[in-house]
Amino acid sequence: MVKSIKIMFIGIFVFLLLYLGIIWVWASFSASVLIRETLLTSREVSLLPEQQRVLLKIEDPVFFEHHGLNVSNGQGLTTITSALARDIFLYGHRLHGVSGVMQSFYRAVFDCCKKVDIGRDVMALVLNRHVTKNEQLNFLLSTAYMGRKDGNSIVGFDRAAMAYYDKPLGDLSLQEFSGLVAMVAAPTYYHPLNNPEAHALRTARIINIANGQCEPDGLLDLTYEHC
């Protein structure tokens, strides 16, 4: 009985290594095409230093230090890099042939098992080797979905600033910019016009964390309810 269980665990371990190894090969092979096509859709979006500090404090505290993966309080299971890897490798430019079949398979696995699938984390490591941190940050800023207004989707922090505050991104107050950061986690629920109370509460909590008045309560604390 014990021997059978041991053999089973060894089999699972070998299968997992093989699975992740194939993902690494596929992602490395496909990276140049997927990244090129993705970067064509992005535009240059700049943040003020204080704005960048607030964004990274909430979304990825050690973004410039890690290699694609990180476990920090309030981080959840996703870094900026791994979120971008998901969008670029799985939901971005559609590949063809064998690479396209594998892309569809990995997308189906992630849709089914996103809370436990670590294939995306392998893709994050590959992405981090091919794209600089500044390029990653710019892609986030220019392609993040920021809700809808007047029936139109708002994509990118710069367009969200004009849509919700009627100001260029660089002219926002820190509270207004924090209001944009508040939307990233759930742009429909934390919508400043459609759900102003929830948006205002999350914005206040983000400001408290950014100012050091509160800290996330563990890895999976993404709501900061105690703040």
Short mmCIF file of N, CA, C and O in Angstrom, two decimals, residues 89-181:
data_model
loop_
_atom_site.label_atom_id
_atom_site.label_comp_id
_atom_site.label_asym_id
_atom_site.label_seq_id
_atom_site.Cartn_x
_atom_site.Cartn_y
_atom_site.Cartn_z
N PHE A 89 0.03 35.20 -23.77
CA PHE A 89 0.20 33.83 -24.26
C PHE A 89 -1.13 33.12 -24.49
O PHE A 89 -1.22 32.28 -25.39
N LEU A 90 -2.15 33.43 -23.69
CA LEU A 90 -3.39 32.68 -23.78
C LEU A 90 -4.52 33.41 -24.47
O LEU A 90 -5.33 32.79 -25.17
N TYR A 91 -4.62 34.73 -24.28
CA TYR A 91 -5.78 35.45 -24.79
C TYR A 91 -5.43 36.54 -25.80
O TYR A 91 -6.32 37.30 -26.21
N GLY A 92 -4.20 36.63 -26.20
CA GLY A 92 -3.80 37.64 -27.16
C GLY A 92 -3.85 37.12 -28.59
O GLY A 92 -4.83 36.50 -29.02
N HIS A 93 -2.80 37.34 -29.33
CA HIS A 93 -2.72 36.92 -30.73
C HIS A 93 -2.89 35.40 -30.83
O HIS A 93 -2.26 34.65 -30.10
N ARG A 94 -3.76 34.96 -31.73
CA ARG A 94 -4.03 33.53 -31.90
C ARG A 94 -2.98 32.91 -32.82
O ARG A 94 -2.78 33.37 -33.95
N LEU A 95 -2.35 31.86 -32.34
CA LEU A 95 -1.37 31.14 -33.12
C LEU A 95 -2.05 30.11 -34.02
O LEU A 95 -3.23 29.79 -33.83
N HIS A 96 -1.30 29.58 -34.97
CA HIS A 96 -1.84 28.59 -35.89
C HIS A 96 -1.00 27.32 -35.84
O HIS A 96 0.08 27.29 -35.26
N GLY A 97 -1.51 26.26 -36.47
CA GLY A 97 -0.77 25.01 -36.51
C GLY A 97 -0.68 24.35 -35.15
O GLY A 97 -1.55 24.50 -34.28
N VAL A 98 0.41 23.62 -34.95
CA VAL A 98 0.62 22.90 -33.70
C VAL A 98 0.69 23.88 -32.52
O VAL A 98 0.12 23.63 -31.46
N SER A 99 1.37 25.02 -32.71
CA SER A 99 1.46 26.02 -31.63
C SER A 99 0.09 26.54 -31.25
O SER A 99 -0.20 26.79 -30.08
N GLY A 100 -0.78 26.68 -32.25
CA GLY A 100 -2.13 27.16 -31.98
C GLY A 100 -2.96 26.14 -31.22
O GLY A 100 -3.74 26.49 -30.34
N VAL A 101 -2.78 24.85 -31.55
CA VAL A 101 -3.48 23.79 -30.83
C VAL A 101 -3.05 23.78 -29.37
O VAL A 101 -3.87 23.66 -28.45
N MET A 102 -1.72 23.92 -29.15
CA MET A 102 -1.22 23.93 -27.78
C MET A 102 -1.70 25.15 -27.03
O MET A 102 -2.05 25.08 -25.84
N GLN A 103 -1.77 26.29 -27.71
CA GLN A 103 -2.28 27.51 -27.09
C GLN A 103 -3.73 27.31 -26.64
O GLN A 103 -4.11 27.70 -25.52
N SER A 104 -4.55 26.72 -27.50
CA SER A 104 -5.95 26.47 -27.16
C SER A 104 -6.07 25.52 -25.97
O SER A 104 -6.92 25.69 -25.10
N PHE A 105 -5.21 24.51 -25.95
CA PHE A 105 -5.23 23.54 -24.85
C PHE A 105 -4.87 24.21 -23.53
O PHE A 105 -5.57 24.04 -22.52
N TYR A 106 -3.78 25.00 -23.53
CA TYR A 106 -3.36 25.66 -22.29
C TYR A 106 -4.39 26.69 -21.84
O TYR A 106 -4.59 26.89 -20.64
N ARG A 107 -5.05 27.34 -22.80
CA ARG A 107 -6.09 28.29 -22.44
C ARG A 107 -7.26 27.57 -21.78
O ARG A 107 -7.83 28.04 -20.80
N ALA A 108 -7.62 26.40 -22.31
CA ALA A 108 -8.71 25.62 -21.73
C ALA A 108 -8.35 25.15 -20.32
O ALA A 108 -9.19 25.16 -19.41
N VAL A 109 -7.09 24.73 -20.13
CA VAL A 109 -6.64 24.29 -18.80
C VAL A 109 -6.73 25.45 -17.82
O VAL A 109 -7.20 25.30 -16.69
N PHE A 110 -6.29 26.63 -18.26
CA PHE A 110 -6.32 27.78 -17.35
C PHE A 110 -7.75 28.18 -17.03
O PHE A 110 -8.08 28.49 -15.88
N ASP A 111 -8.64 28.17 -18.02
CA ASP A 111 -10.04 28.52 -17.78
C ASP A 111 -10.67 27.56 -16.79
O ASP A 111 -11.51 27.96 -15.98
N CYS A 112 -10.26 26.32 -16.85
CA CYS A 112 -10.82 25.30 -15.97
C CYS A 112 -10.23 25.34 -14.57
O CYS A 112 -10.94 25.20 -13.58
N CYS A 113 -8.92 25.55 -14.50
CA CYS A 113 -8.20 25.34 -13.23
C CYS A 113 -7.32 26.53 -12.87
O CYS A 113 -6.20 26.34 -12.37
N LYS A 114 -7.78 27.73 -13.12
CA LYS A 114 -6.91 28.90 -12.98
C LYS A 114 -6.36 29.10 -11.57
O LYS A 114 -5.30 29.69 -11.40
N LYS A 115 -7.05 28.59 -10.56
CA LYS A 115 -6.57 28.79 -9.20
C LYS A 115 -5.44 27.83 -8.82
O LYS A 115 -4.74 28.06 -7.84
N VAL A 116 -5.29 26.76 -9.60
CA VAL A 116 -4.23 25.80 -9.28
C VAL A 116 -3.28 25.57 -10.44
O VAL A 116 -2.25 24.93 -10.28
N ASP A 117 -3.62 26.08 -11.63
CA ASP A 117 -2.76 25.87 -12.79
C ASP A 117 -1.49 26.71 -12.67
O ASP A 117 -1.56 27.94 -12.58
N ILE A 118 -0.33 26.06 -12.69
CA ILE A 118 0.93 26.79 -12.60
C ILE A 118 1.60 26.93 -13.95
O ILE A 118 2.73 27.42 -14.04
N GLY A 119 0.89 26.54 -15.00
CA GLY A 119 1.43 26.73 -16.34
C GLY A 119 1.63 28.20 -16.66
O GLY A 119 2.63 28.59 -17.28
N ARG A 120 0.70 29.04 -16.20
CA ARG A 120 0.83 30.48 -16.41
C ARG A 120 2.08 31.02 -15.74
O ARG A 120 2.71 31.95 -16.24
N ASP A 121 2.46 30.44 -14.60
CA ASP A 121 3.65 30.91 -13.91
C ASP A 121 4.90 30.62 -14.72
O ASP A 121 5.86 31.40 -14.70
N VAL A 122 4.92 29.50 -15.42
CA VAL A 122 6.04 29.20 -16.32
C VAL A 122 6.08 30.25 -17.45
O VAL A 122 7.14 30.74 -17.82
N MET A 123 4.92 30.59 -17.98
CA MET A 123 4.85 31.60 -19.02
C MET A 123 5.34 32.95 -18.51
O MET A 123 5.97 33.71 -19.26
N ALA A 124 5.07 33.25 -17.24
CA ALA A 124 5.53 34.50 -16.65
C ALA A 124 7.05 34.54 -16.61
O ALA A 124 7.67 35.58 -16.89
N LEU A 125 7.68 33.43 -16.28
CA LEU A 125 9.14 33.37 -16.25
C LEU A 125 9.71 33.59 -17.65
O LEU A 125 10.72 34.28 -17.83
N VAL A 126 9.06 33.00 -18.66
CA VAL A 126 9.51 33.18 -20.04
C VAL A 126 9.31 34.63 -20.47
O VAL A 126 10.20 35.24 -21.07
N LEU A 127 8.14 35.19 -20.16
CA LEU A 127 7.86 36.58 -20.53
C LEU A 127 8.89 37.52 -19.93
O LEU A 127 9.37 38.45 -20.59
N ASN A 128 9.23 37.29 -18.67
CA ASN A 128 10.17 38.18 -17.99
C ASN A 128 11.56 38.16 -18.63
O ASN A 128 12.31 39.12 -18.52
N ARG A 129 11.89 37.06 -19.30
CA ARG A 129 13.18 36.96 -19.98
C ARG A 129 13.19 37.72 -21.31
O ARG A 129 14.26 38.08 -21.81
N HIS A 130 12.01 37.95 -21.86
CA HIS A 130 11.93 38.55 -23.20
C HIS A 130 11.48 40.02 -23.20
O HIS A 130 11.69 40.72 -24.19
N VAL A 131 10.84 40.45 -22.10
CA VAL A 131 10.28 41.80 -22.07
C VAL A 131 10.79 42.53 -20.84
O VAL A 131 10.72 41.99 -19.73
N THR A 132 11.29 43.74 -21.01
CA THR A 132 11.80 44.50 -19.88
C THR A 132 10.67 44.89 -18.94
O THR A 132 9.49 44.90 -19.32
N LYS A 133 11.03 45.21 -17.72
CA LYS A 133 10.03 45.61 -16.74
C LYS A 133 9.30 46.88 -17.19
O LYS A 133 8.08 47.00 -17.00
N ASN A 134 10.01 47.82 -17.76
CA ASN A 134 9.36 49.05 -18.21
C ASN A 134 8.37 48.76 -19.32
O ASN A 134 7.30 49.38 -19.38
N GLU A 135 8.71 47.84 -20.22
CA GLU A 135 7.77 47.46 -21.28
C GLU A 135 6.55 46.76 -20.69
O GLU A 135 5.42 47.00 -21.14
N GLN A 136 6.77 45.93 -19.71
CA GLN A 136 5.65 45.25 -19.05
C GLN A 136 4.71 46.27 -18.39
O GLN A 136 3.48 46.19 -18.53
N LEU A 137 5.29 47.21 -17.68
CA LEU A 137 4.49 48.22 -16.99
C LEU A 137 3.71 49.06 -18.00
O LEU A 137 2.52 49.35 -17.80
N ASN A 138 4.36 49.42 -19.09
CA ASN A 138 3.69 50.23 -20.10
C ASN A 138 2.53 49.46 -20.74
O ASN A 138 1.47 50.03 -21.03
N PHE A 139 2.76 48.16 -20.95
CA PHE A 139 1.68 47.36 -21.53
C PHE A 139 0.48 47.30 -20.60
O PHE A 139 -0.67 47.40 -21.03
N LEU A 140 0.73 47.14 -19.31
CA LEU A 140 -0.37 47.15 -18.33
C LEU A 140 -1.12 48.48 -18.40
O LEU A 140 -2.35 48.51 -18.46
N LEU A 141 -0.40 49.58 -18.37
CA LEU A 141 -1.01 50.90 -18.34
C LEU A 141 -1.83 51.19 -19.59
O LEU A 141 -2.84 51.89 -19.53
N SER A 142 -1.40 50.66 -20.73
CA SER A 142 -2.07 51.00 -21.99
C SER A 142 -3.17 50.02 -22.37
O SER A 142 -4.00 50.34 -23.24
N THR A 143 -3.21 48.85 -21.75
CA THR A 143 -4.19 47.85 -22.17
C THR A 143 -5.14 47.39 -21.06
O THR A 143 -6.03 46.59 -21.31
N ALA A 144 -4.97 47.87 -19.84
CA ALA A 144 -5.84 47.45 -18.74
C ALA A 144 -7.29 47.86 -19.03
O ALA A 144 -7.57 49.01 -19.40
N TYR A 145 -8.20 46.92 -18.84
CA TYR A 145 -9.62 47.24 -18.99
C TYR A 145 -10.09 48.02 -17.77
O TYR A 145 -9.91 47.60 -16.63
N MET A 146 -10.71 49.18 -18.03
CA MET A 146 -11.09 50.10 -16.95
C MET A 146 -12.57 50.42 -16.98
O MET A 146 -13.00 51.55 -16.75
N GLY A 147 -13.38 49.41 -17.25
CA GLY A 147 -14.82 49.58 -17.20
C GLY A 147 -15.40 50.19 -18.47
O GLY A 147 -14.73 50.33 -19.48
N ARG A 148 -16.66 50.55 -18.36
CA ARG A 148 -17.39 51.13 -19.50
C ARG A 148 -18.02 52.46 -19.10
O ARG A 148 -18.41 52.66 -17.96
N LYS A 149 -18.11 53.34 -20.10
CA LYS A 149 -18.80 54.61 -19.88
C LYS A 149 -19.53 54.99 -21.17
O LYS A 149 -18.95 54.93 -22.25
N ASP A 150 -20.79 55.34 -21.03
CA ASP A 150 -21.62 55.71 -22.18
C ASP A 150 -21.62 54.61 -23.24
O ASP A 150 -21.61 54.88 -24.46
N GLY A 151 -21.59 53.36 -22.78
CA GLY A 151 -21.65 52.24 -23.71
C GLY A 151 -20.33 51.87 -24.35
O GLY A 151 -20.28 50.93 -25.16
N ASN A 152 -19.25 52.57 -24.00
CA ASN A 152 -17.95 52.31 -24.61
C ASN A 152 -16.98 51.72 -23.59
O ASN A 152 -16.95 52.15 -22.44
N SER A 153 -16.19 50.75 -24.02
CA SER A 153 -15.15 50.19 -23.16
C SER A 153 -14.01 51.18 -23.02
O SER A 153 -13.60 51.82 -23.99
N ILE A 154 -13.52 51.33 -21.80
CA ILE A 154 -12.39 52.21 -21.53
C ILE A 154 -11.16 51.32 -21.32
O ILE A 154 -11.14 50.51 -20.41
N VAL A 155 -10.16 51.50 -22.16
CA VAL A 155 -8.96 50.66 -22.09
C VAL A 155 -7.74 51.55 -21.88
O VAL A 155 -7.48 52.46 -22.69
N GLY A 156 -7.01 51.32 -20.82
CA GLY A 156 -5.81 52.08 -20.54
C GLY A 156 -6.03 53.15 -19.47
O GLY A 156 -7.11 53.75 -19.37
N PHE A 157 -5.00 53.38 -18.67
CA PHE A 157 -5.08 54.37 -17.60
C PHE A 157 -5.24 55.78 -18.15
O PHE A 157 -5.94 56.61 -17.56
N ASP A 158 -4.58 56.09 -19.25
CA ASP A 158 -4.66 57.44 -19.80
C ASP A 158 -6.08 57.77 -20.26
O ASP A 158 -6.60 58.86 -20.00
N ARG A 159 -6.73 56.81 -20.91
CA ARG A 159 -8.10 57.04 -21.37
C ARG A 159 -9.08 57.03 -20.20
O ARG A 159 -10.08 57.75 -20.22
N ALA A 160 -8.79 56.24 -19.18
CA ALA A 160 -9.65 56.22 -17.99
C ALA A 160 -9.59 57.57 -17.27
O ALA A 160 -10.60 58.05 -16.74
N ALA A 161 -8.40 58.17 -17.22
CA ALA A 161 -8.26 59.47 -16.57
C ALA A 161 -9.15 60.51 -17.24
O ALA A 161 -9.83 61.30 -16.57
N MET A 162 -9.17 60.51 -18.58
CA MET A 162 -10.00 61.46 -19.30
C MET A 162 -11.49 61.12 -19.15
O MET A 162 -12.33 62.00 -19.00
N ALA A 163 -11.80 59.82 -19.17
CA ALA A 163 -13.21 59.41 -19.12
C ALA A 163 -13.84 59.71 -17.77
O ALA A 163 -14.99 60.17 -17.70
N TYR A 164 -13.11 59.45 -16.68
CA TYR A 164 -13.72 59.56 -15.35
C TYR A 164 -13.40 60.86 -14.63
O TYR A 164 -14.13 61.26 -13.72
N TYR A 165 -12.28 61.51 -15.01
CA TYR A 165 -11.90 62.74 -14.31
C TYR A 165 -11.71 63.93 -15.24
O TYR A 165 -11.46 65.04 -14.77
N ASP A 166 -11.83 63.68 -16.54
CA ASP A 166 -11.69 64.74 -17.55
C ASP A 166 -10.37 65.48 -17.42
O ASP A 166 -10.30 66.70 -17.55
N LYS A 167 -9.30 64.69 -17.13
CA LYS A 167 -7.96 65.25 -16.99
C LYS A 167 -6.95 64.30 -17.62
O LYS A 167 -7.17 63.08 -17.65
N PRO A 168 -5.82 64.83 -18.10
CA PRO A 168 -4.73 63.93 -18.50
C PRO A 168 -4.22 63.16 -17.29
O PRO A 168 -4.34 63.62 -16.14
N LEU A 169 -3.66 62.00 -17.52
CA LEU A 169 -3.20 61.14 -16.43
C LEU A 169 -2.23 61.87 -15.50
O LEU A 169 -2.31 61.74 -14.28
N GLY A 170 -1.32 62.64 -16.06
CA GLY A 170 -0.31 63.34 -15.27
C GLY A 170 -0.87 64.46 -14.41
O GLY A 170 -0.18 64.93 -13.49
N ASP A 171 -2.12 64.87 -14.67
CA ASP A 171 -2.72 65.97 -13.90
C ASP A 171 -3.62 65.48 -12.77
O ASP A 171 -4.17 66.28 -12.02
N LEU A 172 -3.76 64.16 -12.65
CA LEU A 172 -4.62 63.63 -11.58
C LEU A 172 -3.99 63.86 -10.21
O LEU A 172 -2.78 63.77 -10.04
N SER A 173 -4.84 64.13 -9.23
CA SER A 173 -4.36 64.14 -7.84
C SER A 173 -4.06 62.71 -7.45
O SER A 173 -4.48 61.75 -8.13
N LEU A 174 -3.36 62.53 -6.33
CA LEU A 174 -3.02 61.18 -5.90
C LEU A 174 -4.28 60.40 -5.54
O LEU A 174 -4.36 59.19 -5.77
N GLN A 175 -5.29 61.08 -4.99
CA GLN A 175 -6.54 60.40 -4.67
C GLN A 175 -7.25 59.97 -5.95
O GLN A 175 -7.80 58.85 -6.02
N GLU A 176 -7.25 60.82 -6.96
CA GLU A 176 -7.89 60.46 -8.22
C GLU A 176 -7.16 59.29 -8.88
O GLU A 176 -7.81 58.36 -9.39
N PHE A 177 -5.84 59.32 -8.86
CA PHE A 177 -5.10 58.20 -9.44
C PHE A 177 -5.36 56.93 -8.66
O PHE A 177 -5.50 55.84 -9.24
N SER A 178 -5.43 57.04 -7.34
CA SER A 178 -5.75 55.87 -6.52
C SER A 178 -7.12 55.32 -6.88
O SER A 178 -7.36 54.11 -6.79
N GLY A 179 -8.01 56.20 -7.32
CA GLY A 179 -9.33 55.76 -7.78
C GLY A 179 -9.23 54.89 -9.02
O GLY A 179 -10.01 53.96 -9.20
N LEU A 180 -8.27 55.18 -9.89
CA LEU A 180 -8.04 54.33 -11.06
C LEU A 180 -7.45 52.99 -10.64
O LEU A 180 -7.86 51.93 -11.13
N VAL A 181 -6.50 53.03 -9.72
CA VAL A 181 -5.90 51.79 -9.22
C VAL A 181 -6.97 50.92 -8.57
O VAL A 181 -6.94 49.68 -8.69
#
